[in-house]
XYZ file of C-alpha atoms in Angstrom:
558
model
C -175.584 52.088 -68.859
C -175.493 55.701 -68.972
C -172.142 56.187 -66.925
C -170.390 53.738 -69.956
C -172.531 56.152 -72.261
C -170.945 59.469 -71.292
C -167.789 58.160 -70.146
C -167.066 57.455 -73.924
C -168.452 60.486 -75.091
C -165.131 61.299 -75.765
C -164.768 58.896 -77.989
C -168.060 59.222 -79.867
C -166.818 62.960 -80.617
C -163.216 61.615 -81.706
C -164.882 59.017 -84.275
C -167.751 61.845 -85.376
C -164.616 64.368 -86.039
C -162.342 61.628 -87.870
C -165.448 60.771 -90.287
C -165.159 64.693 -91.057
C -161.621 64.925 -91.372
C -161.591 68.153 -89.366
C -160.553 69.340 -85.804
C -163.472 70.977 -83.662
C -162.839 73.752 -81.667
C -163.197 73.279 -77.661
C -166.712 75.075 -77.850
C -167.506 72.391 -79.924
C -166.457 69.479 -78.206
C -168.545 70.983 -75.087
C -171.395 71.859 -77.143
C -171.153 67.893 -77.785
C -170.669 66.761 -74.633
C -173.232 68.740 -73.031
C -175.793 67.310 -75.859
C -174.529 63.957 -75.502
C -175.444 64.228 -71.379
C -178.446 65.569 -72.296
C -179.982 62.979 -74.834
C -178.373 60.628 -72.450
C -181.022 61.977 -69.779
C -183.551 61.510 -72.233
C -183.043 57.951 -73.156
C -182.323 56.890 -69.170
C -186.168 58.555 -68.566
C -187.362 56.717 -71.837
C -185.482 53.408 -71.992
C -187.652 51.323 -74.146
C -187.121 53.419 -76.527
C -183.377 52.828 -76.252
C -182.275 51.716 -80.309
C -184.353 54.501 -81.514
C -182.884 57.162 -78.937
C -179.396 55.550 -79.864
C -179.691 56.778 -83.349
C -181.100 59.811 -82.660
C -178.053 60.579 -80.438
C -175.740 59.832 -83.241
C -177.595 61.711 -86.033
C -177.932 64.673 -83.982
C -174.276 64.539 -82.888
C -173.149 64.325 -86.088
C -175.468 67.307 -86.924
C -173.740 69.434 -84.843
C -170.419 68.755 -86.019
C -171.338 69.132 -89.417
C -173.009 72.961 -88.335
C -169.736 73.690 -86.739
C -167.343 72.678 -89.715
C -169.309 74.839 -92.543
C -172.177 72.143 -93.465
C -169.879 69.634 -94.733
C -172.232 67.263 -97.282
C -172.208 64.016 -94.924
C -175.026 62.298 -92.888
C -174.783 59.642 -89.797
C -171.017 60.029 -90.588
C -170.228 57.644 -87.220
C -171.952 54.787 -89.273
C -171.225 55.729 -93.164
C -168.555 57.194 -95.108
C -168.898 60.449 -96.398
C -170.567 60.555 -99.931
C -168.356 60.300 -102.887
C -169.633 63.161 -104.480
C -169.822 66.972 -102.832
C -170.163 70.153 -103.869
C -166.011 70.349 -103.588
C -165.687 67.624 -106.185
C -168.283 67.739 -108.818
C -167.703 69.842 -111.853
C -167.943 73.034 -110.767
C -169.751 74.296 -114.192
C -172.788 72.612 -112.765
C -172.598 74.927 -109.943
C -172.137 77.926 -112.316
C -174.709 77.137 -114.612
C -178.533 78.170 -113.733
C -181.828 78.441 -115.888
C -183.955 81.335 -115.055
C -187.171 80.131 -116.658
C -187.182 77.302 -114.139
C -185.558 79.057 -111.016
C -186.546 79.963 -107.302
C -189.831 82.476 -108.767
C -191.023 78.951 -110.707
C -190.614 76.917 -107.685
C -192.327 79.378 -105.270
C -195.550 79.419 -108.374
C -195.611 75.587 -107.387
C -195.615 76.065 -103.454
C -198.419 78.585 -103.644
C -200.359 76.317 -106.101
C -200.151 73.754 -103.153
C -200.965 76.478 -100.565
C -204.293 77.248 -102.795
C -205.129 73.363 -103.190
C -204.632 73.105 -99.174
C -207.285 75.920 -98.630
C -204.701 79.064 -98.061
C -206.378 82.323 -98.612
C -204.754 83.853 -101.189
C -205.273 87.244 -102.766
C -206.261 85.180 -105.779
C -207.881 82.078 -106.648
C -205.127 80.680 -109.058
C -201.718 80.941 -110.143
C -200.611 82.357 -113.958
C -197.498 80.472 -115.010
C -196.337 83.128 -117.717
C -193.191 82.339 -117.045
C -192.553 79.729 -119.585
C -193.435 79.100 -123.248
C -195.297 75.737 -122.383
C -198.720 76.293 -125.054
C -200.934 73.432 -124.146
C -200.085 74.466 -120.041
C -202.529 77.833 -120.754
C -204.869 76.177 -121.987
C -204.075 75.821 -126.083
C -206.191 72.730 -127.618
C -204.046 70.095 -129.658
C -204.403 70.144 -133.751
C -206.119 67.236 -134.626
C -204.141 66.260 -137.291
C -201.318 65.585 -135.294
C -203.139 63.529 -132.916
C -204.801 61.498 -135.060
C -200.903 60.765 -136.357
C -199.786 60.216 -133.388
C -202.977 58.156 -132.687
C -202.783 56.420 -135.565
C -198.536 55.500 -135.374
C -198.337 54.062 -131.979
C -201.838 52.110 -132.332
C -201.714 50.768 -135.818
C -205.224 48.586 -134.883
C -207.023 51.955 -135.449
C -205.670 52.067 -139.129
C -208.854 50.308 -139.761
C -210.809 52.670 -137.854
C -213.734 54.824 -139.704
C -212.837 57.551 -137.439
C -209.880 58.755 -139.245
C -209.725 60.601 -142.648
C -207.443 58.494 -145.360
C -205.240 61.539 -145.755
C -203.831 60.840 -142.012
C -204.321 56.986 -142.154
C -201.805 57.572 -145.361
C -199.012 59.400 -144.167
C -199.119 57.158 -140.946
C -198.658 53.657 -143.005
C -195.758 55.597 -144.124
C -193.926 56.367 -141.010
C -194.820 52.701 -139.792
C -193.143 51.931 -143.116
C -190.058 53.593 -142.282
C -189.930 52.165 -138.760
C -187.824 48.747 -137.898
C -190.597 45.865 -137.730
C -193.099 48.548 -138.532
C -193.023 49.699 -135.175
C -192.553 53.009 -133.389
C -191.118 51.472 -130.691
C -187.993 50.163 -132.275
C -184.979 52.511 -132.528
C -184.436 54.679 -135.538
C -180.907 55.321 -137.375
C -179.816 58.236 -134.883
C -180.050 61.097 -137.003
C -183.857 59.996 -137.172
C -186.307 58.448 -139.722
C -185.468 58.563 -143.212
C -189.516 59.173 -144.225
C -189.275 61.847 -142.236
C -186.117 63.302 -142.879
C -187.120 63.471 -146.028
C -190.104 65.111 -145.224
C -187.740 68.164 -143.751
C -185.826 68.224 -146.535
C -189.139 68.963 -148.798
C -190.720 71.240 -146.063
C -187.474 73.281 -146.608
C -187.275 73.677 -150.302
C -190.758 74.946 -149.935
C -190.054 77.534 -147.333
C -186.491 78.618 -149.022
C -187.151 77.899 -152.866
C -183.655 75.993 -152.484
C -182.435 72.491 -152.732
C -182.062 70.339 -149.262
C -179.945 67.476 -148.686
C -181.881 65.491 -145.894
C -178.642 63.939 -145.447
C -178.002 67.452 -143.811
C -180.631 66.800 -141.700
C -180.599 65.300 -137.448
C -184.398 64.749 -135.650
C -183.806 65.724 -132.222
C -185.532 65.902 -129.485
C -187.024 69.499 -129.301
C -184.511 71.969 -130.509
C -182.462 72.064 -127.655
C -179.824 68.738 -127.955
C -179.222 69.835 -131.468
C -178.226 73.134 -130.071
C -176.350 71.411 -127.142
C -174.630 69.036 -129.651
C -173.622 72.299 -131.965
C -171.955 73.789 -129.159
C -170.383 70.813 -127.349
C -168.321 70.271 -130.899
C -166.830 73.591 -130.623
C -165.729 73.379 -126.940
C -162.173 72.994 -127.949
C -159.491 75.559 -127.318
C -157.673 77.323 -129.624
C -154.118 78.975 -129.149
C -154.787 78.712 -125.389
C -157.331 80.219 -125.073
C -161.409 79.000 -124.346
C -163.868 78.786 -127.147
C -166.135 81.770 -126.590
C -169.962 81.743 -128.377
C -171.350 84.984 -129.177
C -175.127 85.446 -127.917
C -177.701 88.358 -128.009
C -178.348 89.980 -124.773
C -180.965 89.546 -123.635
C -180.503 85.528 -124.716
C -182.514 82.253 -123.657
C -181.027 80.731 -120.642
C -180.369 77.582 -122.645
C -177.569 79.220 -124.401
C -175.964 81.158 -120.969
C -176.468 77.643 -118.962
C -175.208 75.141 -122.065
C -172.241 77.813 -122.535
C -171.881 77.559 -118.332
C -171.952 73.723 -118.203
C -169.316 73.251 -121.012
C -166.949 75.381 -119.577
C -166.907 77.764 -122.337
C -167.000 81.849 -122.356
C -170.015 83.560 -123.062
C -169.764 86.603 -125.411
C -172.428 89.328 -124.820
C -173.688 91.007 -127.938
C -176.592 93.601 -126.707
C -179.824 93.791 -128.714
C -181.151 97.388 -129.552
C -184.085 97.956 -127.636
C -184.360 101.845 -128.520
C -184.978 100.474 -132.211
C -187.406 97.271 -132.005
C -184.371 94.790 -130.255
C -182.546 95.201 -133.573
C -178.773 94.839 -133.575
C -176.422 96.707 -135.206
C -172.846 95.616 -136.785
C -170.986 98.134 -134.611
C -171.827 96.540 -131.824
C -171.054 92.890 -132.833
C -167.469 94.300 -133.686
C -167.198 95.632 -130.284
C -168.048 92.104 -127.820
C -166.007 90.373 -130.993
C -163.089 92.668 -129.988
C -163.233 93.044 -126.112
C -164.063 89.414 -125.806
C -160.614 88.309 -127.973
C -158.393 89.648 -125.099
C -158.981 86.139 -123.232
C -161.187 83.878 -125.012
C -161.499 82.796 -128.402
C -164.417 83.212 -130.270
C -166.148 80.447 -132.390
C -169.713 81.346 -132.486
C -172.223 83.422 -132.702
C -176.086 82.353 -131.816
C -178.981 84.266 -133.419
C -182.874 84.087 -132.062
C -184.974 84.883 -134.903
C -188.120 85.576 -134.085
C -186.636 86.751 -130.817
C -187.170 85.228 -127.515
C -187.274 87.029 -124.819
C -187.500 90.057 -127.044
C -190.383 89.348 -129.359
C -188.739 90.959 -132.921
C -188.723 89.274 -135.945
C -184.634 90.611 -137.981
C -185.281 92.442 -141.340
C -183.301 91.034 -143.804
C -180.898 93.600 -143.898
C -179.627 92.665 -140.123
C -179.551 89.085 -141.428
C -177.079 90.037 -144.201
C -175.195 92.123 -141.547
C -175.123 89.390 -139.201
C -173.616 86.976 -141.879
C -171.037 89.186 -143.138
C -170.109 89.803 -139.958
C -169.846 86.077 -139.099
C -167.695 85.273 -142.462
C -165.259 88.210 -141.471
C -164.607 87.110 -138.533
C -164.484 83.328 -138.890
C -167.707 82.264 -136.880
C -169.621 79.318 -137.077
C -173.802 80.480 -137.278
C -176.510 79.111 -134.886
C -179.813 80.459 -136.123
C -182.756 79.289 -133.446
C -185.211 80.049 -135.580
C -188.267 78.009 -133.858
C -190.850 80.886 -133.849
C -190.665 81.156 -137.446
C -194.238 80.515 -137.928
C -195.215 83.221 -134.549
C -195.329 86.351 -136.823
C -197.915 88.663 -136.083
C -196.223 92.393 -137.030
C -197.925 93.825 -140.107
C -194.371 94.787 -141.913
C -192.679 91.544 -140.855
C -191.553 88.824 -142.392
C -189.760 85.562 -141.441
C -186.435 84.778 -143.720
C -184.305 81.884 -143.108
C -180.805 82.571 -142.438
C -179.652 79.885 -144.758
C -182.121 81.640 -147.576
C -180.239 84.670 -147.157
C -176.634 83.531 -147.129
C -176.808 80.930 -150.032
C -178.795 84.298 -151.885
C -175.632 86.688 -150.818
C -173.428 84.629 -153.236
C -169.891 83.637 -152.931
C -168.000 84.073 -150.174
C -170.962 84.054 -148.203
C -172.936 80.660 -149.447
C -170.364 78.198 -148.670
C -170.351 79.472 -145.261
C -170.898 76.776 -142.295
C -174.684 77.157 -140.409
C -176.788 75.269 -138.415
C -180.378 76.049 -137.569
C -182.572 74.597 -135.489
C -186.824 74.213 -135.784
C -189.285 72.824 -133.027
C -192.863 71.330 -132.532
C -193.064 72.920 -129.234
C -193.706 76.367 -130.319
C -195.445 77.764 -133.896
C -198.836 76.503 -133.848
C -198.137 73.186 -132.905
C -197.149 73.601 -129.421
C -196.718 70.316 -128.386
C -193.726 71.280 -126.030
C -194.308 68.240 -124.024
C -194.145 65.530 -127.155
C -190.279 66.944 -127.618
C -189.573 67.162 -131.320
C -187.199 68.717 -133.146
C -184.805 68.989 -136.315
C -181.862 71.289 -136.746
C -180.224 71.249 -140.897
C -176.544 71.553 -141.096
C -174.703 72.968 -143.802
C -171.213 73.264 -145.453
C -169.689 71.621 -142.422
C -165.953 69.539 -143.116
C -167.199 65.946 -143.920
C -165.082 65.205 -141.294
C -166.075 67.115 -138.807
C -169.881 66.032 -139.532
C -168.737 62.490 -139.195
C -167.486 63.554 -135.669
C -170.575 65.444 -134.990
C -172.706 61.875 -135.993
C -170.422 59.811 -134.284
C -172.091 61.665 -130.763
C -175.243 61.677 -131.958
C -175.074 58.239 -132.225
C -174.208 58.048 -128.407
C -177.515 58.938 -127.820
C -178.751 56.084 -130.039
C -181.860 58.213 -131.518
C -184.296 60.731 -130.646
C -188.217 59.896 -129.222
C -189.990 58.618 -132.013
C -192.800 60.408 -130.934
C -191.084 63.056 -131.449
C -190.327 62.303 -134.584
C -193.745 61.784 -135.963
C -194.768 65.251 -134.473
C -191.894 66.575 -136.705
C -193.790 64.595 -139.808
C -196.590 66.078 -138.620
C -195.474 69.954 -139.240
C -193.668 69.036 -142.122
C -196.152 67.636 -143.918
C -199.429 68.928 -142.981
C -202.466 68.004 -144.990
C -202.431 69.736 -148.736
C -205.718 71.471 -150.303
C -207.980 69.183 -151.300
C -207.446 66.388 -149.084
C -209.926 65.459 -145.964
C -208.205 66.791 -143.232
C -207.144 70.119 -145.100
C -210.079 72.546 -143.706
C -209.928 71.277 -140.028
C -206.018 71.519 -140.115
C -206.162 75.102 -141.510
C -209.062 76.052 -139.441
C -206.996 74.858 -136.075
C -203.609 76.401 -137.311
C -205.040 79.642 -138.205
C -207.051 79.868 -134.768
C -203.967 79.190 -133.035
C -202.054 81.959 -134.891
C -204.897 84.401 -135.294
C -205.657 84.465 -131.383
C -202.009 84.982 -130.371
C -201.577 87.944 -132.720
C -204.441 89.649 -131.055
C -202.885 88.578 -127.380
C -199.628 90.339 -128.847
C -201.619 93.239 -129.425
C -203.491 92.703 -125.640
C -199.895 92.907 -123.674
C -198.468 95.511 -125.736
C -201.459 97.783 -125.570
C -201.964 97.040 -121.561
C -198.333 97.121 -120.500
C -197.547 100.296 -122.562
C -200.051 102.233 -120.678
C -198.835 101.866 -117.247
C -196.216 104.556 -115.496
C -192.654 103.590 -115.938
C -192.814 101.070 -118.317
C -190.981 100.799 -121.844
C -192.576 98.001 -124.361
C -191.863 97.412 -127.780
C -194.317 95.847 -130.039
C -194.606 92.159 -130.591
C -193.536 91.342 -133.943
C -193.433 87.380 -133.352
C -192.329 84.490 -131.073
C -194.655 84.181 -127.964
C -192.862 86.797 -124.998
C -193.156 90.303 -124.164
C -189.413 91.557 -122.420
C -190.756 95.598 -121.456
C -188.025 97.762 -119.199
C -189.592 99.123 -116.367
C -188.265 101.485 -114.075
C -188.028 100.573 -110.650
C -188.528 103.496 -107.671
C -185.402 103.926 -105.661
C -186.669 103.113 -102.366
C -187.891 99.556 -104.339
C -184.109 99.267 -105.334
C -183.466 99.830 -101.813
C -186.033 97.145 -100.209
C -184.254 94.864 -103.158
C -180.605 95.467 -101.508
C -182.022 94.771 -98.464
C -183.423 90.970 -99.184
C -180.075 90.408 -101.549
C -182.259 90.473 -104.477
C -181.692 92.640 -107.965
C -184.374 94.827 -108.419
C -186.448 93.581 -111.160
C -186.486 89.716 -109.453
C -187.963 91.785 -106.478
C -190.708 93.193 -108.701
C -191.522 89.921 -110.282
C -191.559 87.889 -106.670
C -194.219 90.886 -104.951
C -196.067 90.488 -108.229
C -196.236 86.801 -107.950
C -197.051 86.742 -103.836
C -199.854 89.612 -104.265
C -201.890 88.056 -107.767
C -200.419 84.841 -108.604
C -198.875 85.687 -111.784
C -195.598 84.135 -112.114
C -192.794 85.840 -114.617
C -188.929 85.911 -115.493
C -186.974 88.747 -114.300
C -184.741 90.271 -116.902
C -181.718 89.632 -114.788
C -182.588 85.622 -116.223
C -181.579 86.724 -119.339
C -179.186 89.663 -119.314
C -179.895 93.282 -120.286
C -177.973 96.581 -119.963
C -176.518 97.690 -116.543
C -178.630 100.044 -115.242
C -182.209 98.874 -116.877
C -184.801 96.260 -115.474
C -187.043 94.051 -117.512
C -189.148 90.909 -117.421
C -190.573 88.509 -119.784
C -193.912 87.293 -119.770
C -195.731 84.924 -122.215
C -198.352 85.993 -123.922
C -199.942 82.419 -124.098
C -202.907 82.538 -121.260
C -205.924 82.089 -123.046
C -207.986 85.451 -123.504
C -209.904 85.648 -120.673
C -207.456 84.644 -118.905
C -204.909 87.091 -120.539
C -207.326 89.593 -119.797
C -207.386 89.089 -115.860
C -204.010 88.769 -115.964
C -203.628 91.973 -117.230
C -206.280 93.628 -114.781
C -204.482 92.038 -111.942
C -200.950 93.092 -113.300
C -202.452 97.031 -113.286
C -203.488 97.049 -109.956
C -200.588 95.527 -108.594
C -198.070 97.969 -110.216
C -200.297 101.102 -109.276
C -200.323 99.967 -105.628
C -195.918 99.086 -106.109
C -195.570 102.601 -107.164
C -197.317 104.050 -104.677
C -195.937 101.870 -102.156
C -192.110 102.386 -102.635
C -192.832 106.274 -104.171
């Protein structure tokens, strides 16, 4: 049996290379052959294990002519076809795209986490995922109110419960109202529940002291597909060229990997750190201008309260923004889901549809959308994924194009969609839930202004580093400068500088952060962004661990 084996060896290497479609060189057909004799040997010495060893022999064949023809994406290729899809026939934005908060650092936190559960000693006892804006992760407790919604929505049995206060029990026999068959688990029309859209609409006119048409408004899930939706319209081009979107640098990754995966140009528009991350109109004129040479620009995305940056826009660099936009023919996306995270003593939150419908004409008929989310504020129920973005002074047209692919997606979670009722239309003075839900909310609030305060004060005071305040949103994004012979060790592992910071930082205390390469910054400059969600004492360790670490880095790579 083994001289018919090897004498079709030959053949074996012939049908392995066909499956491939490629010709191996003569160091590979030996390298075959002489594993083929070899395995051969094995099986003679082991032959009731013959069908297993017969596999074996083909898999690890085929191995070998897969090393030796660049890792072509195919497996057992003498007994399958090669798989329809590879990396040379996908859409190759897919490839291009990537999304720092969740990259190689994030899934290194999660090997180490195992390492720690296995019994690995560890210069630590537990990892820090400050990496990501995830509230409930570090340890924030759920407001009650919302709960006992949510409770009371998708288990309408407890409606007769004593347990919950008639102010909750109310506003839930209204969503189940709203709901086909009075259930939350039937669909809802796709731009969401009326109740609730309605709801928006009110929550709104508070905030803005100006009428809302709820017909303006889209539940989503989180903020993100209404921002993905916003920018897939757009991704059209125009006199040959590609639809460019205009985005603060540094930016969340959602923006530089949506932009990525649509095939569209991302414009860079850099942030003032010397002044507090503001933004001046100068600059906007200047990525408008250098960008138009190849792309074609039709929009420009705003993150106010900032993230990574942490400022909160005066009003003033609202109005420039918007003048700016109207001159230049841009369609506004203002992520403005940290609206309630304000924690600076001189600011203040505006609404970028407040200030363009208060500009006047030319400016208040301009087209907007923003976008709001449950996962940050106070809320933080990231997990729950609820959303709303408000569109306005869009071609009726167009927004009946822009419905039409919403309703692809049938409708948003309906979970979801109560936790949107649930920020919305929070319990009003007076009524039994009131002092709980304002003594929750303000807790919430209260302890991440003095966290913002923690960070700044801590980070500000070590050698090298560069921190603004936190004026709102949840992150901290301070420059550091990296020592040379750091830069150097970085080279060496083909890493930029500041991801080589943030992966010794993670390996020596467990804390796990986003390099500022994740998010773009100025050539030359390093940065990272950190959360400033771990609860206190937590925050607190972090920040003890985080001292020592960058004392011993210095002195390390001095």
């Amino acid at each position: 049996m083994s001289r018919i084996l090897l004498n079709n060896s030959n053949a074996v290497l012939q049908a392995v290379t066909a499956c491939n479609k490629a010709q191996p060189s003569p160091t590979v057909k030996n390298h075959v052959v002489r594993r083929w004799q070899s395995l051969l040997f094995h099986m003679n010495k082991k032959h009731h294990q013959a069908a297993t060893t017969r596999n074996n022999i083909m898999d690890g064949v085929c191995s070998d002519v897969i090393t030796a023809n660049n890792n072509r994406c195919f497996s057992s290729a003498a007994r399958e076809q090669p798989k329809c899809l590879q990396l040379e026939n996908i859409n190759p934005n897919f490839i291009t795209m990537e999304y720092a908060v969740r990259g190689p650092l994030v899934i290194r936190a999660g090997e180490i986490e195992k390492e720690l559960k296995q019994g690995a000693k560890k210069p630590f006892d537990y990892v820090i995922r400050a990496n990501i804006g995830d509230c409930h992760a570090m340890g924030q407790k759920p407001i009650t109110f919302l709960r006992q919604l949510l409770n009371l929505t998708f288990a309408p049995e407890l409606l007769n419960s004593p347990n919950y206060p008639d102010d909750v029990k109310a506003r839930a026999k209204e969503v189940l109202n709203g709901c086909q068959g009075g259930s939350v688990g039937s669909y809802t029309d796709s731009a969401g529940l009326e109740v609730v859209r309605r709801q928006v609409a009110n929550f709104i006119e508070k905030r803005d002291g100006l009428p809302c048409d709820w017909r303006t408004i889209f539940l989503t899930a989180g903020a993100s597909p209404g921002i993905k939706s916003v920018l897939s319209l757009i991704r059209c081009e125009v006199g040959g060229k590609k639809p460019g979107v205009m985005v603060p640098i540094p930016q969340y990754p959602l923006y530089s990997a949506t932009i990525a995966e649509y095939g569209m140009d991302k414009i860079d528009y850099y942030l003032e750190e010397e002044t507090g991350w503001s933004l001046s109109r100068k600059e906007l004129q200047r990525a408008y201008d250098e960008s138009t040479k190849k792309t074609a620009p039709r929009a420009i995305v705003v993150i106010n309260p900032g993230n990574p940056t942490g400022q909160v826009l005066t009003r003033e660099n609202i109005e420039e923004i918007i003048k700016f936009a109207y001159d230049n023919k841009l369609f506004i996306l203002a992520d403005e889901v940290y609206q309630d995270n304000i924690y600076g003593k001189n600011s203040k939150f505006f609404s970028f549809k407040k200030v363009l419908i208060e500009m006047g004409a030319p400016y208040k008929d301009m087209e907007l959308a923003s976008f709001m989310s449950t996962s940050k504020g106070y809320l933080g129920e990231c997990g729950i994924r609820g959303g709303y973005m408000e569109i306005i002074n869009m071609c009726p047209k167009v927004m009946a194009m822009l419905s039409k692919s919403i309703t692809a997606s049938l409708c948003g979670t309906t979970a979801g969609q109560v936790a949107v009722s649930a920020l919305v239309n929070p319990p009003k003075n007076g009524e039994p839930s009131y002092d709980q839900y304002m003594k929750e909310r303000n807790g919430v609030l209260g302890a991440l202004k003095e966290r913002a305060e923690l960070v700044y004060n801590t980070l500000s005071s070590f050698e090298g580093y560069k921190v603004n305040r936190v004026q709102g949103a949840m992150y901290v994004f301070p420059q550091i400068e990296i020592p040379p012979k750091a830069v150097a060790a970085a080279k060496a592992k083909n890493m930029a500088a500041d991801t080589f910071y943030a992966t010794e930082l993670l390996e020596a205390t467990g804390i796990c952060i986003v390099a500022g390469t994740g998010f773009g910054q100025k050539p030359g400059t390093y940065h990272f962004r950190s959360t400033i969600l771990p609860q206190t004492p937590v925050l607190k360790d972090m920040m003890n661990k985080f001292k020592k670490f960058h004392a011993d880095f210095m002195q390390k790579y001095k």
